[in-house]
Short mmCIF file of C-alpha atoms and ligand atoms in Angstrom, two decimals:
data_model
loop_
_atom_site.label_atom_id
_atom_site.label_comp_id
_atom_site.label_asym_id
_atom_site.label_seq_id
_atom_site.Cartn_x
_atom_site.Cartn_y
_atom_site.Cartn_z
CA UNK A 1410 -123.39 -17.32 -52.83
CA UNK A 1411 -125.68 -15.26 -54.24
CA UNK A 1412 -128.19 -17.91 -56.67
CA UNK A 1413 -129.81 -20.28 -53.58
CA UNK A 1414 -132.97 -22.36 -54.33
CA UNK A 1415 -134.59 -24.73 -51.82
CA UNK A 1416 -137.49 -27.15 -52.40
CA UNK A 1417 -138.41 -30.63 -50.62
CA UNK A 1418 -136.16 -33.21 -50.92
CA UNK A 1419 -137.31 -36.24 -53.06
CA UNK A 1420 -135.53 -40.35 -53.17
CA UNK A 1421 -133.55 -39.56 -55.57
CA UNK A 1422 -131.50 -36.35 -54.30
CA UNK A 1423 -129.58 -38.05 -52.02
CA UNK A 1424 -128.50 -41.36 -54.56
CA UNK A 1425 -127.74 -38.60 -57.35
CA UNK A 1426 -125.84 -36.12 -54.84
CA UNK A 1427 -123.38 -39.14 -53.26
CA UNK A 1428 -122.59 -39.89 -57.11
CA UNK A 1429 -121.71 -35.77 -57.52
CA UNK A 1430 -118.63 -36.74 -54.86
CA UNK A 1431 -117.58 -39.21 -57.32
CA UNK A 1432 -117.84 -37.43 -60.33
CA UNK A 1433 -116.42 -34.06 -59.60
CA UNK A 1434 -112.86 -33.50 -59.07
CA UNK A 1435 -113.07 -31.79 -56.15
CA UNK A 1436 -115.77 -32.66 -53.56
CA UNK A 1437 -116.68 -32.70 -49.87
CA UNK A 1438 -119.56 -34.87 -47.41
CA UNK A 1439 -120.18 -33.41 -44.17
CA UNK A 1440 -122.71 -35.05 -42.15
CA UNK A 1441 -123.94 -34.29 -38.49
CA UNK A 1442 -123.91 -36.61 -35.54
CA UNK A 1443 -127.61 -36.56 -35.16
CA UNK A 1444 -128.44 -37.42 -38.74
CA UNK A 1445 -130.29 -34.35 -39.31
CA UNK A 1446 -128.37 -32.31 -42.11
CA UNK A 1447 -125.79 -32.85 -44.42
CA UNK A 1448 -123.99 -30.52 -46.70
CA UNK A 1449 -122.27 -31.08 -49.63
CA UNK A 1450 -119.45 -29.12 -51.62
CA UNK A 1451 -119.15 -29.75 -55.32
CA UNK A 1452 -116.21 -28.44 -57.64
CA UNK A 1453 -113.90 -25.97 -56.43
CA UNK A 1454 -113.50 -22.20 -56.86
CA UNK A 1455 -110.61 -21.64 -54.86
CA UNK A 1456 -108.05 -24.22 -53.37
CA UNK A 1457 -105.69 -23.75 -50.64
CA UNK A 1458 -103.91 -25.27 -48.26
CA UNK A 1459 -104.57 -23.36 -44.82
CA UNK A 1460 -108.02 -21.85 -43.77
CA UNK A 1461 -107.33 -18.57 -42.90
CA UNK A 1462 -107.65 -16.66 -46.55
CA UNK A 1463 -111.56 -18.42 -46.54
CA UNK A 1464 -113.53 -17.05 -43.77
CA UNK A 1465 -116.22 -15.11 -45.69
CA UNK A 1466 -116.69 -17.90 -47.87
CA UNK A 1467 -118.64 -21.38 -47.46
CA UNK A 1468 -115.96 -23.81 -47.51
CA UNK A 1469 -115.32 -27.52 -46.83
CA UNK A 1470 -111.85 -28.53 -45.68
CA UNK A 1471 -109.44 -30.08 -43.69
CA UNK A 1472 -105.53 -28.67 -41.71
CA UNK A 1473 -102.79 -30.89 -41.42
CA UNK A 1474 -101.95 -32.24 -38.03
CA UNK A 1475 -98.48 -30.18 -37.82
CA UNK A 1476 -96.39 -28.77 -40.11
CA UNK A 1477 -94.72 -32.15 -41.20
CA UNK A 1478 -95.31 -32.67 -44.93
CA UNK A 1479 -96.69 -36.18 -46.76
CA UNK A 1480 -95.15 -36.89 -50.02
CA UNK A 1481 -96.77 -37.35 -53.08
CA UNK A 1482 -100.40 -36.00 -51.31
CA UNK A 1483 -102.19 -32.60 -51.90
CA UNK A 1484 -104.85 -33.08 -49.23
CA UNK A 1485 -103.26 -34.52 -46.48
CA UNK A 1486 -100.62 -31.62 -46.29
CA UNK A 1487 -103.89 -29.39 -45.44
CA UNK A 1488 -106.56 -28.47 -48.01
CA UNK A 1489 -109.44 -26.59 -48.40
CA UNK A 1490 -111.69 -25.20 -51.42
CA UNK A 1491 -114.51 -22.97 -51.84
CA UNK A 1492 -117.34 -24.99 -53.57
CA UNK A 1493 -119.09 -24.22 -57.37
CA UNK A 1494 -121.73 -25.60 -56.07
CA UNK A 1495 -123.02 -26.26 -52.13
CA UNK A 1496 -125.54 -28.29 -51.37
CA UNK A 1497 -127.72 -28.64 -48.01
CA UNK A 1498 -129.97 -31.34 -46.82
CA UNK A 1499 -132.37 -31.54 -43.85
CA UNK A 1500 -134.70 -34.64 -43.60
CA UNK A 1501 -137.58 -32.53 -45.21
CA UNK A 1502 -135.38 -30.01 -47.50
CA UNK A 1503 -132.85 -29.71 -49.95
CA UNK A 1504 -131.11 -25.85 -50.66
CA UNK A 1505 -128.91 -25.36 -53.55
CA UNK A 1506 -125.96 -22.51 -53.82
CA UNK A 1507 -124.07 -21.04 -56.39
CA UNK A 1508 -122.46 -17.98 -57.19
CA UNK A 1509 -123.38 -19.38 -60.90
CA UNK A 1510 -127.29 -18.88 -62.07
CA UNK A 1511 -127.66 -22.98 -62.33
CA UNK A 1512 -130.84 -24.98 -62.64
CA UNK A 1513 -129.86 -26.64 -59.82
CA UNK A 1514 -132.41 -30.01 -61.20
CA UNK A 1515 -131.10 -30.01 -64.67
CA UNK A 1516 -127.30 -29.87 -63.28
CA UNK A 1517 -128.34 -33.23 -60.24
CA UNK A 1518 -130.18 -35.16 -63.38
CA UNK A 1519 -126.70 -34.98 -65.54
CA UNK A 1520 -124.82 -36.69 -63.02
CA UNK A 1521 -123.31 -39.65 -64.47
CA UNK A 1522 -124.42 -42.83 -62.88
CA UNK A 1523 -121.49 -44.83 -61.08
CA UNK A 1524 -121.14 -48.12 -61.49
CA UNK A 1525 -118.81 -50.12 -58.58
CA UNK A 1526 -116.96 -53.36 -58.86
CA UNK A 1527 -116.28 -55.05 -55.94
CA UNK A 1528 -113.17 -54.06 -54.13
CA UNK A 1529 -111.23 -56.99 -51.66
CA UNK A 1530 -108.28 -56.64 -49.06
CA UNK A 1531 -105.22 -57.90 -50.71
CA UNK A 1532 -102.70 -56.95 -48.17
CA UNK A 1533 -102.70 -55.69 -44.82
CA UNK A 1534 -99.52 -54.10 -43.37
CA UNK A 1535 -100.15 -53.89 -39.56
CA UNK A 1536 -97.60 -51.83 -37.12
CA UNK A 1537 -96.81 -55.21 -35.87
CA UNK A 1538 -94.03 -53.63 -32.82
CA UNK A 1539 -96.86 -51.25 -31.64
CA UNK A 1540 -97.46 -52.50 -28.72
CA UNK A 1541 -93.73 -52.66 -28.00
CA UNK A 1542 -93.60 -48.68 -28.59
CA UNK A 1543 -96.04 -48.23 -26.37
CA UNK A 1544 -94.33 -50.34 -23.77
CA UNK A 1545 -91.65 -48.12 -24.38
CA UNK A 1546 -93.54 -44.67 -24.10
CA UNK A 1547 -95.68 -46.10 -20.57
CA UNK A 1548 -91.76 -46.30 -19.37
CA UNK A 1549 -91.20 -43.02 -20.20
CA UNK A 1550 -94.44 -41.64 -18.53
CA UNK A 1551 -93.24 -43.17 -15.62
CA UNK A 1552 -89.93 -42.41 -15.30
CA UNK A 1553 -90.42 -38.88 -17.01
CA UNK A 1554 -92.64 -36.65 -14.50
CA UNK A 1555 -92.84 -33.89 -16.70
CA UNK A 1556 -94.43 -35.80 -19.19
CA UNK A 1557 -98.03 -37.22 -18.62
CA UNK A 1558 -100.51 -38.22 -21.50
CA UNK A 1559 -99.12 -39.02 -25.05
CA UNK A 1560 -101.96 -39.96 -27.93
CA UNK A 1561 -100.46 -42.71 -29.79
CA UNK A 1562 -101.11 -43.06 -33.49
CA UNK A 1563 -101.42 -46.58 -34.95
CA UNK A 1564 -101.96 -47.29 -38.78
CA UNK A 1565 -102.75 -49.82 -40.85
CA UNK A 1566 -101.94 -49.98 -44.44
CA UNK A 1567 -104.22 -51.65 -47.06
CA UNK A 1568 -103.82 -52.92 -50.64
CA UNK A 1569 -107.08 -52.65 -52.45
CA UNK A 1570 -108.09 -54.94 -55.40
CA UNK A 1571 -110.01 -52.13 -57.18
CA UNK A 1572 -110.68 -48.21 -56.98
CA UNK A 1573 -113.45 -47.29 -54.20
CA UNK A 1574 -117.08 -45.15 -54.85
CA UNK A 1575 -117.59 -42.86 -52.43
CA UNK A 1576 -121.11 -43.37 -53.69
CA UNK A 1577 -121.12 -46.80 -52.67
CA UNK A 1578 -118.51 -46.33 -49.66
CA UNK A 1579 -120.84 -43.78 -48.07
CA UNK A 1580 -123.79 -46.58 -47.79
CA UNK A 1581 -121.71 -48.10 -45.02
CA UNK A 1582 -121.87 -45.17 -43.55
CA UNK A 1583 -125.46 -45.34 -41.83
CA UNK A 1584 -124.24 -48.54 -39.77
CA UNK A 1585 -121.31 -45.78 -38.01
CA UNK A 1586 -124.18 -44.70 -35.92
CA UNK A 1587 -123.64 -41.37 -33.31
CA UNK A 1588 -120.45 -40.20 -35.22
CA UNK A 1589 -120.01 -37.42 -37.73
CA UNK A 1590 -119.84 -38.46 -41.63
CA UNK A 1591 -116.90 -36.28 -43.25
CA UNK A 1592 -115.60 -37.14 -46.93
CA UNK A 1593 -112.92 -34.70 -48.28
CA UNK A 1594 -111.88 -35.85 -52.02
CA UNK A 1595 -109.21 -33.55 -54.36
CA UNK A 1596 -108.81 -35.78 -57.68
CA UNK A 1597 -107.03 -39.51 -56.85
CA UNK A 1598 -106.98 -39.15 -53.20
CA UNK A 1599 -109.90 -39.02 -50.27
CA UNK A 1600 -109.74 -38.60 -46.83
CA UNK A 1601 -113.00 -40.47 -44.96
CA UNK A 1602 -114.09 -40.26 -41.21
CA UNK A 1603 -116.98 -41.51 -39.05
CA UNK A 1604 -116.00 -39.90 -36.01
CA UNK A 1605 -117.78 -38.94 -32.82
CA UNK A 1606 -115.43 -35.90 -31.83
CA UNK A 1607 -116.52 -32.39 -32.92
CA UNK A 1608 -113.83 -29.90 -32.26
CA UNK A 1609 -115.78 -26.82 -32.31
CA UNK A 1610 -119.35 -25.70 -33.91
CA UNK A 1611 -119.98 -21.92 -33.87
CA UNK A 1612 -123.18 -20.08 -34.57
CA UNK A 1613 -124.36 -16.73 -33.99
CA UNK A 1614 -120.88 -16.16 -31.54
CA UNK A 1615 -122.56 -19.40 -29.75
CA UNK A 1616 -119.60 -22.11 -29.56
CA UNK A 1617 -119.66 -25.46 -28.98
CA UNK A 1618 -117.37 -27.76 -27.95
CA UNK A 1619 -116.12 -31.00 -25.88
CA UNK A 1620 -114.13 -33.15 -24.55
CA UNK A 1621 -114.40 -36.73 -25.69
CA UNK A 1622 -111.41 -38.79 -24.23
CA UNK A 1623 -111.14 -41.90 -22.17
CA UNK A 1624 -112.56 -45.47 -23.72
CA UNK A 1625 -113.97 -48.80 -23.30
CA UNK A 1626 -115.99 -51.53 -25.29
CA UNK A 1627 -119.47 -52.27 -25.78
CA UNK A 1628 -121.08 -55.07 -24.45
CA UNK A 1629 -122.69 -57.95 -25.61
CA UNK A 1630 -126.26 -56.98 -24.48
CA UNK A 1631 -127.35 -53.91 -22.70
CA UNK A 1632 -126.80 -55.05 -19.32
CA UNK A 1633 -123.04 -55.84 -19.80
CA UNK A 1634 -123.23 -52.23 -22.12
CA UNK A 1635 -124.47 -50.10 -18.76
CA UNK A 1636 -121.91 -52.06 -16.56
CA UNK A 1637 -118.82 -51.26 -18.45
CA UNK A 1638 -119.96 -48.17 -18.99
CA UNK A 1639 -120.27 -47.82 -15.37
CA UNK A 1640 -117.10 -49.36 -14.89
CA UNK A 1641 -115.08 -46.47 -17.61
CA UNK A 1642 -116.97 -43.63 -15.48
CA UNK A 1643 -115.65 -44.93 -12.00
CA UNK A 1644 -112.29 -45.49 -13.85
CA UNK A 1645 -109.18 -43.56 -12.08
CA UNK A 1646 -107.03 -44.00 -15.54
CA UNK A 1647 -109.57 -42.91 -18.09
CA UNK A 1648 -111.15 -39.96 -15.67
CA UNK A 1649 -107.73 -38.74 -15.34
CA UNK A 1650 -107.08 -38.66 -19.30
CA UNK A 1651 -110.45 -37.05 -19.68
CA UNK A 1652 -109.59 -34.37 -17.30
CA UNK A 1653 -106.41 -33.59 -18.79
CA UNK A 1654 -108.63 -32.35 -22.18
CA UNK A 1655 -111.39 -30.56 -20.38
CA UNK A 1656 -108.48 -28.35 -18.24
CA UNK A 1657 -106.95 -27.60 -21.52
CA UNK A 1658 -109.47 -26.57 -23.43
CA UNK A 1659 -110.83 -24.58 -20.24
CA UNK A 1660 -107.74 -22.37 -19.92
CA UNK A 1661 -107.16 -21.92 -23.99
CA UNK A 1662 -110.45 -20.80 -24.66
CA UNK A 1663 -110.35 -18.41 -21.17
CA UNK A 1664 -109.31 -15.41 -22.82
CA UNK A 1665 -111.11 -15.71 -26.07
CA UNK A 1666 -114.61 -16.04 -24.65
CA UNK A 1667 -117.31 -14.17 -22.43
CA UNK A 1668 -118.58 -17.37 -20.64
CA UNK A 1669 -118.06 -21.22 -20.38
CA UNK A 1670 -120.33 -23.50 -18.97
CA UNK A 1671 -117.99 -26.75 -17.94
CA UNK A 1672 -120.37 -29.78 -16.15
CA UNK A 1673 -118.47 -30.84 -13.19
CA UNK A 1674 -118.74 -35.08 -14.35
CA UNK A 1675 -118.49 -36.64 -17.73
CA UNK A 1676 -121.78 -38.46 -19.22
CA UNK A 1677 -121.19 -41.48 -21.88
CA UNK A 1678 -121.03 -41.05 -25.99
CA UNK A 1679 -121.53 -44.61 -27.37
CA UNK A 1680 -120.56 -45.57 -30.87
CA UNK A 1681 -120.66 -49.17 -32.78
CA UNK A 1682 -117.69 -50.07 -31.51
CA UNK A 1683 -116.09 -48.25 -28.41
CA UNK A 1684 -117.88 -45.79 -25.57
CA UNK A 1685 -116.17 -42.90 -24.21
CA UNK A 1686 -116.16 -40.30 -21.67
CA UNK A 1687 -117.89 -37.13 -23.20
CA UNK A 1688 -117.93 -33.54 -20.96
CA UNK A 1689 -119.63 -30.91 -23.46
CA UNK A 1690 -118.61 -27.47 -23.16
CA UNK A 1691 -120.43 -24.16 -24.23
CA UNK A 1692 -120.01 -20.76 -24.10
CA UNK A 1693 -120.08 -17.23 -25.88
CA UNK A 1694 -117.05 -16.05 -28.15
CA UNK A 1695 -115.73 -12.57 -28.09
CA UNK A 1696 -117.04 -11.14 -31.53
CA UNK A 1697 -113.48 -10.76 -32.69
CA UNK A 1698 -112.75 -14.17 -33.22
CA UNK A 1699 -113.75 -16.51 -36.04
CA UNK A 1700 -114.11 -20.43 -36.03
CA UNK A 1701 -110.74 -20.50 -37.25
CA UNK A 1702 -108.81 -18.71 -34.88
CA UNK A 1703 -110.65 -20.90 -32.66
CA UNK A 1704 -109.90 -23.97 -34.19
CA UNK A 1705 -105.89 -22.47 -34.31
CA UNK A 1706 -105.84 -22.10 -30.38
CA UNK A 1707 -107.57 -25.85 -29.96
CA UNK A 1708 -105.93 -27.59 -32.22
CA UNK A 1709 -104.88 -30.24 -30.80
CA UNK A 1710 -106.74 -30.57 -27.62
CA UNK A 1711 -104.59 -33.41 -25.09
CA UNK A 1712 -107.29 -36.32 -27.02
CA UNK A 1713 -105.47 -36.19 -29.85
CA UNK A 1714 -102.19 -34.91 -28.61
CA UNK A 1715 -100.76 -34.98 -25.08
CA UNK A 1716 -99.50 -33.37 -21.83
CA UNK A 1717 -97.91 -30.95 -21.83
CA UNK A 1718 -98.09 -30.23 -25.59
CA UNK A 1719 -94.81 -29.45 -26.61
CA UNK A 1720 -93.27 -32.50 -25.43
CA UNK A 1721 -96.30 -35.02 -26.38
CA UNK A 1722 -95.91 -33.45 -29.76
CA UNK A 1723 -92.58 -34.00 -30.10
CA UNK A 1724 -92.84 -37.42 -28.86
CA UNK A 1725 -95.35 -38.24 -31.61
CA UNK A 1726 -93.15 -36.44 -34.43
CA UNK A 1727 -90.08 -38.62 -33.10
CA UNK A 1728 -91.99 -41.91 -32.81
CA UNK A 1729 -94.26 -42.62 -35.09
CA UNK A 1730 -94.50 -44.24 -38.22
CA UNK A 1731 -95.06 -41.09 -40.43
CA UNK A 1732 -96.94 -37.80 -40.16
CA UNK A 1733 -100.41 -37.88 -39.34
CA UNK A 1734 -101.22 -35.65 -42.56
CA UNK A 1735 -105.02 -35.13 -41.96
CA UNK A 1736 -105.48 -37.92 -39.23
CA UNK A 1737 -106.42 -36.60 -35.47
CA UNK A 1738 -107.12 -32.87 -37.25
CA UNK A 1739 -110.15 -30.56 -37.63
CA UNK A 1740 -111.96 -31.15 -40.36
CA UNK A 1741 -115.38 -29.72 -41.58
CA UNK A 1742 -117.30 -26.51 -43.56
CA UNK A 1743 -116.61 -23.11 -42.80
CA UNK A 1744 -120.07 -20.85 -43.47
CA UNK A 1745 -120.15 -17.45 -44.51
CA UNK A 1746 -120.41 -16.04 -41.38
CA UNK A 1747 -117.18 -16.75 -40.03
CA UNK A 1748 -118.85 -20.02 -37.89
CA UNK A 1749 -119.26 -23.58 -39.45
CA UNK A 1750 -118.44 -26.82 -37.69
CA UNK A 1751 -115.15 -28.80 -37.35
CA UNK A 1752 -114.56 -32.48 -36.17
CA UNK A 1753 -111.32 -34.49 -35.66
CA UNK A 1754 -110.51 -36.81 -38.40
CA UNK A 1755 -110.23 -39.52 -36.20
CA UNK A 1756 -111.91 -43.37 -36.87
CA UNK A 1757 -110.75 -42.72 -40.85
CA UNK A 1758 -108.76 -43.38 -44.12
CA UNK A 1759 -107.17 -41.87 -46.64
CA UNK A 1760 -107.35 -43.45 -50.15
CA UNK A 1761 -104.82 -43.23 -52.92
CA UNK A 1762 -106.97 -44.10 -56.10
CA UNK A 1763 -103.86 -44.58 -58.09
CA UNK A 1764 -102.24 -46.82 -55.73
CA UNK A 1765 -105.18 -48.52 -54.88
CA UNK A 1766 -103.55 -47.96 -51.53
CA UNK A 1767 -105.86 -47.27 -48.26
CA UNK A 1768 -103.92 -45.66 -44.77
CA UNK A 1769 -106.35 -46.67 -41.39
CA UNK A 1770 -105.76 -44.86 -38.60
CA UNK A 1771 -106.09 -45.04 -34.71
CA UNK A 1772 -104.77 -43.88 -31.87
CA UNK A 1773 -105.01 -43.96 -27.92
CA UNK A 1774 -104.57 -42.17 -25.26
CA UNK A 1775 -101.12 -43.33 -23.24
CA UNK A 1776 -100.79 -42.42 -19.50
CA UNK A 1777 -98.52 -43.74 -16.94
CA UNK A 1778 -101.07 -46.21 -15.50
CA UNK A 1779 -101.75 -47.61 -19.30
CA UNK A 1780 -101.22 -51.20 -20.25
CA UNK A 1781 -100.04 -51.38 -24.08
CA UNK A 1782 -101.81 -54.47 -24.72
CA UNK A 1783 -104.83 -52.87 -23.70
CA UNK A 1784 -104.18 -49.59 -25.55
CA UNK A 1785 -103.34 -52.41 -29.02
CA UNK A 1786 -106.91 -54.15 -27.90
CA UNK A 1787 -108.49 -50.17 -28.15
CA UNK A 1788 -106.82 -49.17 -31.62
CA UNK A 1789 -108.13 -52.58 -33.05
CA UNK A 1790 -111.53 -51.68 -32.15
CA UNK A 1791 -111.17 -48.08 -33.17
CA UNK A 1792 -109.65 -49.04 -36.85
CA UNK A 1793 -113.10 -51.43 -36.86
CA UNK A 1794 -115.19 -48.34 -38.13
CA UNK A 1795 -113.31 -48.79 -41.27
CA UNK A 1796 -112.31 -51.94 -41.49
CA UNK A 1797 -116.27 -52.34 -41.33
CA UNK A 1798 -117.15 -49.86 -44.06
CA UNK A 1799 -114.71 -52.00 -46.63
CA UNK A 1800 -116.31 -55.00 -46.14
CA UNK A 1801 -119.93 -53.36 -46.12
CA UNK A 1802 -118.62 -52.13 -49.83
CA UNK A 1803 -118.92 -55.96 -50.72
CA UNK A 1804 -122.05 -56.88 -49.85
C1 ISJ B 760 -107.11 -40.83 -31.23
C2 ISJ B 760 -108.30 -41.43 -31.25
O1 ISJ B 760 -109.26 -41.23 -30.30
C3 ISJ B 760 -109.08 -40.31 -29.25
C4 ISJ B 760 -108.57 -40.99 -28.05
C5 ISJ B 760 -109.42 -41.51 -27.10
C6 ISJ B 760 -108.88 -42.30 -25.93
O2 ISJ B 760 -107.69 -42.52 -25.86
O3 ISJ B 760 -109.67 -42.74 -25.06
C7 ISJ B 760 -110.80 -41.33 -27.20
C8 ISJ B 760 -111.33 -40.53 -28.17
C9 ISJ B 760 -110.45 -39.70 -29.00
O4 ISJ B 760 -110.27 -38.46 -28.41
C10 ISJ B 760 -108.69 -42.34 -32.36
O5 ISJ B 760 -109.81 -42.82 -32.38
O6 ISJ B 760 -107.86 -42.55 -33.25
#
């Protein structure tokens, strides 16, 4: 983009930016774990529906889970755009982009202010015979050899009184502490996420990546919050579903990089609600390949998928409730460098404005040593992060 202008950010940017996502047709949040930058995309130049055609561009995006297809949706089939307008912010600065020459403070004063009703729960359809699936599929794992870790989507589907702000929404956002912020909106329809999974960050031929598989629940206080996370690192079950990621993403990422630095033991990632087992993984990428090849050969990794691939995949096309569309897939910016940073839409929702309709999704990680009402117990928590948000929307 060639008109850029950067200047220190002051209280209003970030107010008048989140009210941009409403107001343009086409928008996109993307927020880092640490809290320390967030970039915005505003308008689009170019739509499509796979990455691949985008990777000298700055982008914002999300790919579909598989090739299923969602009816009456345009973004959860896969979409991505190339932004009028980008936006970065850093706690100190604020940089504006455009291939347009904008004044970038004239065009943030003219955003309309939004004003939000309330919004309330009217309905919620639960997958009430989940946990009966799952009995099913830990009876499977165990008679089936060949087959050892399935990731188990669970939704919930909500009826909405009113049509949601992302400007308000986002607020809710802050309490979804040590997760990435991702917002991907394409007119009626937005897809949100406060997730703490990155899928792969690349910079400079530096990648970044992890495995983040294996759960348990905070505590009450921090004592019981250090013994049960003491008691998910000894765990046989969850180490074992945890190792099944970092292998896999070991030996797909063997022949496309120079080095990969794999730590021998998991440490803990704690969000709001849950804790998991987290093994980052670094390494150097062979200059020929871009962030999305890479994001092609990962996608999906055994946390969001299974073991072996072909047949968890299957096994999650043939019993779940629907496609995933956008749920448990990468999701980020692309920069003009061929890097940028993906997450997995996990701990999310996708809104239908029109409907007034929101989708919640969850899912777990099924082995043979799983017990399903343990595995229902984990998806409740995990569909918390935006069960939470909803009612923060209220206050
Ligand atoms: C699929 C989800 O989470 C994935 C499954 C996990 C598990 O089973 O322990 C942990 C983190 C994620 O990789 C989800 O949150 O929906």
């Amino acid at each position: 983009m060639q008109y850029n202008y950067t200047r220190l950010v002051n209280d209003k940017d970030e107010q008048k930016l989140y009210e941009a996502l409403d107001s343009f047709e086409t928008s996109a949040y993307f927020r880092t774990r640490d809290a320390t930058k967030a970039r915005f995309g505003f308008g689009a130049t170019v739509t499509t529906d796979t990455a691949e055609l985008l990777q000298d561009d700055i982008a914002f995006g999300g790919r579909s889970f598989d090739e299923q297809k969602i009816k009456n949706s345009t973004l959860m089939n896969g979409f991505w755009f190339v932004p009028r307008i980008a936006v970065t912010m850093t706690q100190t600065t604020i940089t504006f982009s455009s291939d347009e020459s904008l004044d970038f403070d004239t065009w943030l004063a003219q955003i309309p202010n939004m004003k939000a009703e309330m919004v309330h729960v009217i309905s919620v359809d639960d997958e009430t015979d989940w946990a009966d699936r799952t009995e099913k599929l830990i009876s499977t794992l165990k008679s089936k050899q060949t087959l050892k870790k399935v990731v188990f989507g669970r939704q919930q589907i909500l009826k909405l009184s009113n049509k949601l702000y992302l400007s308000r929404l986002i607020r809710g956002l802050s309490s979804q502490n040590n997760t990435y912020h991702f917002i991907l909106k394409h007119q009626d329809e937005f897809y949100i996420s406060a997730t703490p999974e990155r899928l792969i960050k690349v910079a400079d031929g530096h990648l970044t990546t992890g495995a983040v598989a294996g759960t348990i629940q905070r505590g009450d206080n921090e004592q019981d919050d250090m013994a049960l996370g003491k008691l998910l690192l000894a765990s046989h079950k969850n180490r074992q579903e945890h190792q099944y990621v970092v292998e896999n993403i070991q030996q797909k990422l063997q022949a496309m990089t120079e080095k990969l630095t794999v730590p021998a033991d998991p440490i803990l990632l704690k969000t709001q609600q849950v804790q998991h087992l987290y093994t980052p993984i670094i390494g150097e990428i062979d200059s020929q390949y871009t962030l999305v090849h890479l994001m092609n050969q990962l996608h999906p990794t055994p946390a969001l998928g299974g073991v072996p691939q072909k047949e968890a995949l299957a096994y999650i096309q043939d019993y779940e409730r629907t496609p995933r569309g956008l749920f448990a897939s990468p999701m980020g910016y692309l920069d003009a460098e061929q890097g940028g940073e993906l997450v997995v839409g996990i701990r999310a929702m996708h809104v239908n404005q029109r409907s007034h309709q929101a989708t919640l999704f969850a899912g777990a990680g099924i082995v043979s040593d799983s017990t399903a009402a343990q595995e229902f117990k984990e998806t409740a928590l995990k569909l918390k992060a935006m069960r939470q948000l909803l009612k923060d929307y209220s206050i």
